[in-house]
C-alpha atoms as a printed R data frame, in Angstrom:
    type eleno elety resid chain resno       x      y       z
1   ATOM     1    CA   UNK     A     1   0.000  0.000   0.000
2   ATOM     2    CA   UNK     A     2   2.864  2.369   0.799
3   ATOM     3    CA   UNK     A     3   4.356  1.933  -2.652
4   ATOM     4    CA   UNK     A     4   0.965  2.481  -4.288
5   ATOM     5    CA   UNK     A     5   0.616  5.851  -2.552
6   ATOM     6    CA   UNK     A     6   4.150  6.783  -3.606
7   ATOM     7    CA   UNK     A     7   3.340  5.838  -7.191
8   ATOM     8    CA   UNK     A     8   0.312  8.164  -7.087
9   ATOM     9    CA   UNK     A     9   2.622 10.981  -6.004
10  ATOM    10    CA   UNK     A    10   5.069 10.151  -8.790
11  ATOM    11    CA   UNK     A    11   2.157 10.246 -11.236
12  ATOM    12    CA   UNK     A    12   1.260 13.781 -10.105
13  ATOM    13    CA   UNK     A    13   4.848 14.884 -10.667
14  ATOM    14    CA   UNK     A    14   4.886 13.341 -14.144
15  ATOM    15    CA   UNK     A    15   1.613 15.053 -15.079
16  ATOM    16    CA   UNK     A    16   3.076 18.426 -14.116
17  ATOM    17    CA   UNK     A    17   6.361 17.808 -15.948
18  ATOM    18    CA   UNK     A    18   4.557 16.582 -19.059
19  ATOM    19    CA   UNK     A    19   2.414 19.735 -19.146
20  ATOM    20    CA   UNK     A    20   5.500 21.909 -18.652
21  ATOM    21    CA   UNK     A    21   7.306 20.116 -21.479
22  ATOM    22    CA   UNK     A    22   4.396 20.428 -23.905
23  ATOM    23    CA   UNK     A    23   3.881 24.089 -23.031
24  ATOM    24    CA   UNK     A    24   7.489 25.237 -23.321
25  ATOM    25    CA   UNK     A    25   9.582 22.776 -25.298
26  ATOM    26    CA   UNK     A    26   7.391 20.579 -27.490
27  ATOM    27    CA   UNK     A    27   7.503 21.673 -31.176
28  ATOM    28    CA   UNK     A    28   3.707 22.100 -31.339
29  ATOM    29    CA   UNK     A    29   3.508 23.748 -27.880
30  ATOM    30    CA   UNK     A    30   0.230 22.005 -26.992
31  ATOM    31    CA   UNK     A    31   0.122 22.208 -23.200
32  ATOM    32    CA   UNK     A    32  -3.050 20.552 -21.905
33  ATOM    33    CA   UNK     A    33  -3.598 21.868 -18.375
34  ATOM    34    CA   UNK     A    34  -1.851 25.197 -18.940
35  ATOM    35    CA   UNK     A    35  -3.871 25.866 -22.084
36  ATOM    36    CA   UNK     A    36  -7.083 24.989 -20.236
37  ATOM    37    CA   UNK     A    37  -6.267 27.383 -17.385
38  ATOM    38    CA   UNK     A    38  -5.520 30.258 -19.779
39  ATOM    39    CA   UNK     A    39  -8.643 29.627 -21.862
40  ATOM    40    CA   UNK     A    40 -10.881 29.543 -18.781
41  ATOM    41    CA   UNK     A    41  -9.437 32.787 -17.383
42  ATOM    42    CA   UNK     A    42  -9.754 34.533 -20.768
43  ATOM    43    CA   UNK     A    43 -13.349 33.448 -21.316
44  ATOM    44    CA   UNK     A    44 -14.272 34.310 -17.746
45  ATOM    45    CA   UNK     A    45 -12.925 37.852 -18.190
46  ATOM    46    CA   UNK     A    46 -14.775 38.229 -21.514
47  ATOM    47    CA   UNK     A    47 -17.982 36.732 -20.069
48  ATOM    48    CA   UNK     A    48 -17.949 39.119 -17.123
49  ATOM    49    CA   UNK     A    49 -17.416 42.013 -19.568
50  ATOM    50    CA   UNK     A    50 -14.426 43.147 -17.569
51  ATOM    51    CA   UNK     A    51 -12.818 46.464 -18.330
52  ATOM    52    CA   UNK     A    52  -9.943 46.544 -20.776
53  ATOM    53    CA   UNK     A    53  -7.472 47.180 -17.959
54  ATOM    54    CA   UNK     A    54  -8.668 43.992 -16.277
55  ATOM    55    CA   UNK     A    55  -8.639 42.006 -19.534
56  ATOM    56    CA   UNK     A    56  -5.093 43.230 -20.112
57  ATOM    57    CA   UNK     A    57  -4.034 41.430 -16.935
58  ATOM    58    CA   UNK     A    58  -5.431 38.056 -18.024
59  ATOM    59    CA   UNK     A    59  -2.279 37.003 -19.898
60  ATOM    60    CA   UNK     A    60   0.205 37.780 -17.088
61  ATOM    61    CA   UNK     A    61  -2.129 36.399 -14.409
62  ATOM    62    CA   UNK     A    62  -2.672 33.243 -16.452
63  ATOM    63    CA   UNK     A    63   1.090 32.687 -16.707
64  ATOM    64    CA   UNK     A    64   1.465 33.176 -12.945
65  ATOM    65    CA   UNK     A    65  -1.436 30.769 -12.338
66  ATOM    66    CA   UNK     A    66   0.079 28.122 -14.615
67  ATOM    67    CA   UNK     A    67   3.504 28.385 -12.956
68  ATOM    68    CA   UNK     A    68   1.821 28.154  -9.546
69  ATOM    69    CA   UNK     A    69  -0.076 25.074 -10.733
70  ATOM    70    CA   UNK     A    70   3.123 23.396 -11.918
71  ATOM    71    CA   UNK     A    71   4.946 24.217  -8.685
72  ATOM    72    CA   UNK     A    72   2.094 23.161  -6.432
73  ATOM    73    CA   UNK     A    73   1.609 19.871  -8.271
74  ATOM    74    CA   UNK     A    74   5.320 19.053  -8.045
75  ATOM    75    CA   UNK     A    75   5.422 19.882  -4.325
76  ATOM    76    CA   UNK     A    76   2.282 17.879  -3.518
77  ATOM    77    CA   UNK     A    77   3.345 14.982  -5.727
78  ATOM    78    CA   UNK     A    78   6.735 14.606  -4.078
79  ATOM    79    CA   UNK     A    79   5.141 15.022  -0.634
80  ATOM    80    CA   UNK     A    80   2.838 12.104  -1.438
81  ATOM    81    CA   UNK     A    81   5.916 10.078  -2.420
82  ATOM    82    CA   UNK     A    82   7.522 10.810   0.980
83  ATOM    83    CA   UNK     A    83   4.359 10.530   3.073
84  ATOM    84    CA   UNK     A    84   4.013  6.724   3.475
85  ATOM    85    CA   UNK     A    85   7.661  6.467   4.539
86  ATOM    86    CA   UNK     A    86   7.637  9.315   7.069
87  ATOM    87    CA   UNK     A    87   9.197  9.323   9.677
88  ATOM    88    CA   UNK     A    88  10.912  5.923   9.841
89  ATOM    89    CA   UNK     A    89  12.744  6.277   6.510
90  ATOM    90    CA   UNK     A    90  14.111  9.725   7.394
91  ATOM    91    CA   UNK     A    91  16.586 11.089   9.916
92  ATOM    92    CA   UNK     A    92  15.995 14.250  11.923
93  ATOM    93    CA   UNK     A    93  18.543 16.696  13.270
94  ATOM    94    CA   UNK     A    94  19.097 16.635  17.058
95  ATOM    95    CA   UNK     A    95  16.621 18.832  18.896
96  ATOM    96    CA   UNK     A    96  14.273 19.028  15.936
97  ATOM    97    CA   UNK     A    97  10.572 18.843  16.729
98  ATOM    98    CA   UNK     A    98   9.716 17.909  13.176
99  ATOM    99    CA   UNK     A    99   9.267 14.237  14.061
100 ATOM   100    CA   UNK     A   100   6.492 15.236  16.459
101 ATOM   101    CA   UNK     A   101   4.448 16.782  13.647
102 ATOM   102    CA   UNK     A   102   1.963 14.835  11.472
103 ATOM   103    CA   UNK     A   103   3.675 12.797   8.768
104 ATOM   104    CA   UNK     A   104   1.846 14.628   5.956
105 ATOM   105    CA   UNK     A   105   2.932 18.021   7.292
106 ATOM   106    CA   UNK     A   106   6.557 16.878   7.507
107 ATOM   107    CA   UNK     A   107   6.330 15.506   3.984
108 ATOM   108    CA   UNK     A   108   4.975 18.797   2.596
109 ATOM   109    CA   UNK     A   109   7.651 20.716   4.473
110 ATOM   110    CA   UNK     A   110  10.439 18.509   3.146
111 ATOM   111    CA   UNK     A   111   9.086 18.705  -0.407
112 ATOM   112    CA   UNK     A   112   8.782 22.497  -0.276
113 ATOM   113    CA   UNK     A   113  12.283 22.956   1.136
114 ATOM   114    CA   UNK     A   114  13.756 20.566  -1.437
115 ATOM   115    CA   UNK     A   115  12.025 22.011  -4.506
116 ATOM   116    CA   UNK     A   116  13.106 25.488  -3.417
117 ATOM   117    CA   UNK     A   117  16.697 24.143  -3.186
118 ATOM   118    CA   UNK     A   118  17.055 25.529   0.358
119 ATOM   119    CA   UNK     A   119  18.597 22.356   1.784
120 ATOM   120    CA   UNK     A   120  17.979 23.142   5.479
121 ATOM   121    CA   UNK     A   121  18.953 19.628   6.496
122 ATOM   122    CA   UNK     A   122  16.698 19.238   9.537
123 ATOM   123    CA   UNK     A   123  14.938 16.351   7.759
124 ATOM   124    CA   UNK     A   124  17.082 14.113   5.562
125 ATOM   125    CA   UNK     A   125  16.261 10.881   3.740
126 ATOM   126    CA   UNK     A   126  17.749  7.790   5.317
127 ATOM   127    CA   UNK     A   127  16.991  5.006   2.886
128 ATOM   128    CA   UNK     A   128  19.020  4.654  -0.292
129 ATOM   129    CA   UNK     A   129  16.266  5.167  -2.858
130 ATOM   130    CA   UNK     A   130  14.990  8.263  -1.024
131 ATOM   131    CA   UNK     A   131  18.517  9.692  -0.996
132 ATOM   132    CA   UNK     A   132  18.477  9.404  -4.791
133 ATOM   133    CA   UNK     A   133  15.073 10.931  -5.537
134 ATOM   134    CA   UNK     A   134  15.342 13.809  -3.067
135 ATOM   135    CA   UNK     A   135  18.150 15.563  -5.012
136 ATOM   136    CA   UNK     A   136  16.138 14.840  -8.168
137 ATOM   137    CA   UNK     A   137  13.337 16.988  -6.760
138 ATOM   138    CA   UNK     A   138  15.821 19.814  -6.231
139 ATOM   139    CA   UNK     A   139  16.881 19.487  -9.874
140 ATOM   140    CA   UNK     A   140  13.229 19.667 -10.937
141 ATOM   141    CA   UNK     A   141  12.773 22.784  -8.817
142 ATOM   142    CA   UNK     A   142  15.779 24.418 -10.450
143 ATOM   143    CA   UNK     A   143  14.511 23.413 -13.916
144 ATOM   144    CA   UNK     A   144  11.087 24.847 -13.090
145 ATOM   145    CA   UNK     A   145  12.614 28.178 -12.101
146 ATOM   146    CA   UNK     A   146  14.735 28.271 -15.259
147 ATOM   147    CA   UNK     A   147  11.757 27.333 -17.440
148 ATOM   148    CA   UNK     A   148   9.637 30.098 -15.922
149 ATOM   149    CA   UNK     A   149  12.274 32.735 -16.609
150 ATOM   150    CA   UNK     A   150  12.802 31.515 -20.179
151 ATOM   151    CA   UNK     A   151   9.018 31.479 -20.758
152 ATOM   152    CA   UNK     A   152   8.738 35.137 -19.777
153 ATOM   153    CA   UNK     A   153  11.748 36.079 -21.902
154 ATOM   154    CA   UNK     A   154  10.247 34.286 -24.919
155 ATOM   155    CA   UNK     A   155   6.668 35.534 -24.768
156 ATOM   156    CA   UNK     A   156   7.268 39.291 -24.621
157 ATOM   157    CA   UNK     A   157   9.346 39.516 -27.839
158 ATOM   158    CA   UNK     A   158   6.477 37.695 -29.570
159 ATOM   159    CA   UNK     A   159   4.027 40.276 -28.231
160 ATOM   160    CA   UNK     A   160   6.326 43.051 -29.433
161 ATOM   161    CA   UNK     A   161   6.412 41.643 -32.971
162 ATOM   162    CA   UNK     A   162   2.623 41.465 -33.025
163 ATOM   163    CA   UNK     A   163   2.201 45.035 -31.820
164 ATOM   164    CA   UNK     A   164   4.822 46.368 -34.222
165 ATOM   165    CA   UNK     A   165   2.863 44.856 -37.117
166 ATOM   166    CA   UNK     A   166  -0.366 46.358 -35.778
167 ATOM   167    CA   UNK     A   167   1.147 49.844 -35.444
168 ATOM   168    CA   UNK     A   168   2.631 49.617 -38.922
169 ATOM   169    CA   UNK     A   169  -0.782 48.704 -40.321
170 ATOM   170    CA   UNK     A   170  -2.342 51.590 -38.388
171 ATOM   171    CA   UNK     A   171   0.124 54.040 -39.938
172 ATOM   172    CA   UNK     A   172  -0.609 52.643 -43.389
173 ATOM   173    CA   UNK     A   173  -4.327 52.936 -42.738
174 ATOM   174    CA   UNK     A   174  -3.884 56.610 -41.918
175 ATOM   175    CA   UNK     A   175  -1.862 57.089 -45.126
176 ATOM   176    CA   UNK     A   176  -4.523 55.083 -47.019
177 ATOM   177    CA   UNK     A   177  -2.449 54.038 -50.064
178 ATOM   178    CA   UNK     A   178  -4.638 53.201 -53.065
179 ATOM   179    CA   UNK     A   179  -3.903 50.748 -55.861
180 ATOM   180    CA   UNK     A   180  -2.138 53.379 -57.941
181 ATOM   181    CA   UNK     A   181   0.172 54.165 -55.011
182 ATOM   182    CA   UNK     A   182   1.036 50.501 -54.547
183 ATOM   183    CA   UNK     A   183   1.561 49.893 -58.270
184 ATOM   184    CA   UNK     A   184   5.334 50.319 -58.120
185 ATOM   185    CA   UNK     A   185   8.463 48.526 -56.992
186 ATOM   186    CA   UNK     A   186   8.166 50.264 -53.628
187 ATOM   187    CA   UNK     A   187   4.610 49.010 -53.271
188 ATOM   188    CA   UNK     A   188   5.709 45.451 -54.055
189 ATOM   189    CA   UNK     A   189   8.429 45.652 -51.406
190 ATOM   190    CA   UNK     A   190   5.926 47.040 -48.916
191 ATOM   191    CA   UNK     A   191   3.443 44.213 -49.454
192 ATOM   192    CA   UNK     A   192   6.203 41.610 -49.340
193 ATOM   193    CA   UNK     A   193   7.556 42.953 -46.052
194 ATOM   194    CA   UNK     A   194   4.057 42.902 -44.572
195 ATOM   195    CA   UNK     A   195   3.674 39.278 -45.668
196 ATOM   196    CA   UNK     A   196   6.938 38.434 -43.901
197 ATOM   197    CA   UNK     A   197   5.746 40.074 -40.682
198 ATOM   198    CA   UNK     A   198   2.410 38.259 -40.864
199 ATOM   199    CA   UNK     A   199   4.266 34.943 -41.222
200 ATOM   200    CA   UNK     A   200   6.341 35.790 -38.124
201 ATOM   201    CA   UNK     A   201   3.176 36.484 -36.151
202 ATOM   202    CA   UNK     A   202   1.661 33.239 -37.429
203 ATOM   203    CA   UNK     A   203   4.717 31.350 -36.146
204 ATOM   204    CA   UNK     A   204   4.448 33.164 -32.817
205 ATOM   205    CA   UNK     A   205   0.838 32.001 -32.419
206 ATOM   206    CA   UNK     A   206   2.030 28.463 -33.159
207 ATOM   207    CA   UNK     A   207   5.052 28.493 -30.853
208 ATOM   208    CA   UNK     A   208   3.614 30.742 -28.123
209 ATOM   209    CA   UNK     A   209  -0.115 30.038 -28.076
210 ATOM   210    CA   UNK     A   210  -0.385 31.801 -24.719
211 ATOM   211    CA   UNK     A   211   0.352 35.081 -26.533
212 ATOM   212    CA   UNK     A   212  -3.246 35.002 -27.794
213 ATOM   213    CA   UNK     A   213  -4.486 35.684 -24.262
214 ATOM   214    CA   UNK     A   214  -2.577 38.960 -23.968
215 ATOM   215    CA   UNK     A   215  -4.658 42.052 -24.697
216 ATOM   216    CA   UNK     A   216  -2.892 44.525 -26.967
217 ATOM   217    CA   UNK     A   217  -4.327 47.768 -25.602
218 ATOM   218    CA   UNK     A   218  -5.228 50.630 -27.922
219 ATOM   219    CA   UNK     A   219  -6.581 50.026 -31.413
220 ATOM   220    CA   UNK     A   220  -3.421 51.269 -33.116
221 ATOM   221    CA   UNK     A   221  -1.386 48.574 -31.321
222 ATOM   222    CA   UNK     A   222  -4.001 45.826 -31.599
223 ATOM   223    CA   UNK     A   223  -3.567 43.312 -34.387
224 ATOM   224    CA   UNK     A   224  -7.158 42.200 -33.846
225 ATOM   225    CA   UNK     A   225  -8.313 45.681 -34.851
226 ATOM   226    CA   UNK     A   226  -5.867 46.208 -37.724
227 ATOM   227    CA   UNK     A   227  -5.565 42.833 -39.447
228 ATOM   228    CA   UNK     A   228  -8.572 43.623 -41.627
229 ATOM   229    CA   UNK     A   229  -6.641 46.468 -43.250
230 ATOM   230    CA   UNK     A   230  -3.889 44.034 -44.206
231 ATOM   231    CA   UNK     A   231  -6.513 42.090 -46.154
232 ATOM   232    CA   UNK     A   232  -7.574 45.302 -47.873
233 ATOM   233    CA   UNK     A   233  -3.964 46.046 -48.864
234 ATOM   234    CA   UNK     A   234  -3.585 42.513 -50.245
235 ATOM   235    CA   UNK     A   235  -6.706 43.040 -52.372
236 ATOM   236    CA   UNK     A   236  -5.424 46.377 -53.688
237 ATOM   237    CA   UNK     A   237  -2.110 44.779 -54.589
238 ATOM   238    CA   UNK     A   238  -3.920 41.974 -56.397
239 ATOM   239    CA   UNK     A   239  -5.641 44.484 -58.708
240 ATOM   240    CA   UNK     A   240  -2.423 46.361 -59.614
241 ATOM   241    CA   UNK     A   241  -0.984 46.319 -63.128
242 ATOM   242    CA   UNK     A   242   2.603 45.395 -62.289
243 ATOM   243    CA   UNK     A   243   3.108 41.625 -61.977
244 ATOM   244    CA   UNK     A   244   5.528 41.964 -59.048
245 ATOM   245    CA   UNK     A   245   2.899 43.942 -57.113
246 ATOM   246    CA   UNK     A   246   0.225 41.348 -57.880
247 ATOM   247    CA   UNK     A   247   2.605 38.625 -56.740
248 ATOM   248    CA   UNK     A   248   3.366 40.480 -53.494
249 ATOM   249    CA   UNK     A   249  -0.364 40.998 -52.951
250 ATOM   250    CA   UNK     A   250  -0.963 37.274 -53.411
251 ATOM   251    CA   UNK     A   251   1.860 36.508 -50.959
252 ATOM   252    CA   UNK     A   252   0.268 38.797 -48.365
253 ATOM   253    CA   UNK     A   253  -3.159 37.240 -48.954
254 ATOM   254    CA   UNK     A   254  -1.682 33.751 -48.562
255 ATOM   255    CA   UNK     A   255   0.095 34.709 -45.343
256 ATOM   256    CA   UNK     A   256  -3.141 36.165 -43.960
257 ATOM   257    CA   UNK     A   257  -5.068 33.024 -44.908
258 ATOM   258    CA   UNK     A   258  -2.457 30.929 -43.108
259 ATOM   259    CA   UNK     A   259  -2.690 33.170 -40.033
260 ATOM   260    CA   UNK     A   260  -6.482 32.889 -40.091
261 ATOM   261    CA   UNK     A   261  -6.221 29.091 -40.283
262 ATOM   262    CA   UNK     A   262  -4.013 28.989 -37.173
263 ATOM   263    CA   UNK     A   263  -6.293 31.360 -35.246
264 ATOM   264    CA   UNK     A   264  -9.361 29.352 -36.189
265 ATOM   265    CA   UNK     A   265  -7.799 25.969 -35.522
266 ATOM   266    CA   UNK     A   266  -6.359 26.821 -32.126
267 ATOM   267    CA   UNK     A   267  -8.617 29.487 -30.643
268 ATOM   268    CA   UNK     A   268 -11.777 30.542 -32.496
269 ATOM   269    CA   UNK     A   269 -13.212 27.434 -34.208
270 ATOM   270    CA   UNK     A   270 -15.527 29.288 -36.594
271 ATOM   271    CA   UNK     A   271 -14.862 27.064 -39.597
272 ATOM   272    CA   UNK     A   272 -15.325 30.079 -41.855
273 ATOM   273    CA   UNK     A   273 -13.211 32.010 -44.386
274 ATOM   274    CA   UNK     A   274 -10.398 34.356 -43.275
275 ATOM   275    CA   UNK     A   275 -12.739 37.380 -43.170
276 ATOM   276    CA   UNK     A   276 -15.024 35.604 -40.705
277 ATOM   277    CA   UNK     A   277 -12.083 34.401 -38.623
278 ATOM   278    CA   UNK     A   278 -10.594 37.895 -38.384
279 ATOM   279    CA   UNK     A   279 -13.999 39.316 -37.430
280 ATOM   280    CA   UNK     A   280 -14.270 36.695 -34.665
281 ATOM   281    CA   UNK     A   281 -10.696 37.512 -33.591
282 ATOM   282    CA   UNK     A   282 -11.581 41.207 -33.309
283 ATOM   283    CA   UNK     A   283 -14.754 40.427 -31.358
284 ATOM   284    CA   UNK     A   284 -12.931 38.076 -28.980
285 ATOM   285    CA   UNK     A   285 -10.437 40.850 -28.196
286 ATOM   286    CA   UNK     A   286 -13.143 43.466 -27.726
287 ATOM   287    CA   UNK     A   287 -12.632 45.158 -31.087
288 ATOM   288    CA   UNK     A   288 -14.994 46.015 -33.911
289 ATOM   289    CA   UNK     A   289 -14.623 44.283 -37.244
290 ATOM   290    CA   UNK     A   290 -14.449 47.486 -39.257
291 ATOM   291    CA   UNK     A   291 -14.527 47.415 -43.028
292 ATOM   292    CA   UNK     A   292 -11.541 49.028 -44.791
């Protein structure tokens, strides 16, 4: 029975580590529990019609919640591993009152101290197999800290790329270039560069799906509000006379269709054409689907 309880604790640890791996390091970045937590928080904020300032906190709060979930699951899982063998399989420092506490409390304390890599030493494993897995928990705690820092450092550059594209589209919207303005080598280069930026954002949504749950703020920095104008530019390029401009317009339209497919597949599930997907994207982020 003791070993069965320990195996349950090991299973909890493995569930947490699997979710961490799929969220941060798997090529498709399909984290199960973390994605569920972020989706629930986002939909709850939208359902409650929270103010934009509150919605803007959903992404950071969701990341904190997910990291807390990983940490808590690891701590509880390892405590369950220790619990059936506490206190007889452990040694206590002289004068310590830890052995007088409930076994579950001692197990949680030991797990918390170990995962935080404090190494206080007042409770130490005595049996050989426990002496092997206890340092392993410290390594997991260190890996969890490193993964959290790297996650934060990865997500914010992706948000910056998305907002840069949105601001660039906002500036172009204000300039309102028509087909005759785009019908030149400069226009072809402009459309091609926009297609490249759209592809980067598409990759960011694939690699960092949690970026979807970050609110972009004002309309001029919101891709949800400005992506419709990119479609309008692609259409204007498609009707130009120069073949290189038409080609660049087709490239931009293809990149936008690919972006719409990713948004629909992973977040929106409309099953419609890119125009419908982008309208749903704007609505989900509290924006209007304006016609350009």
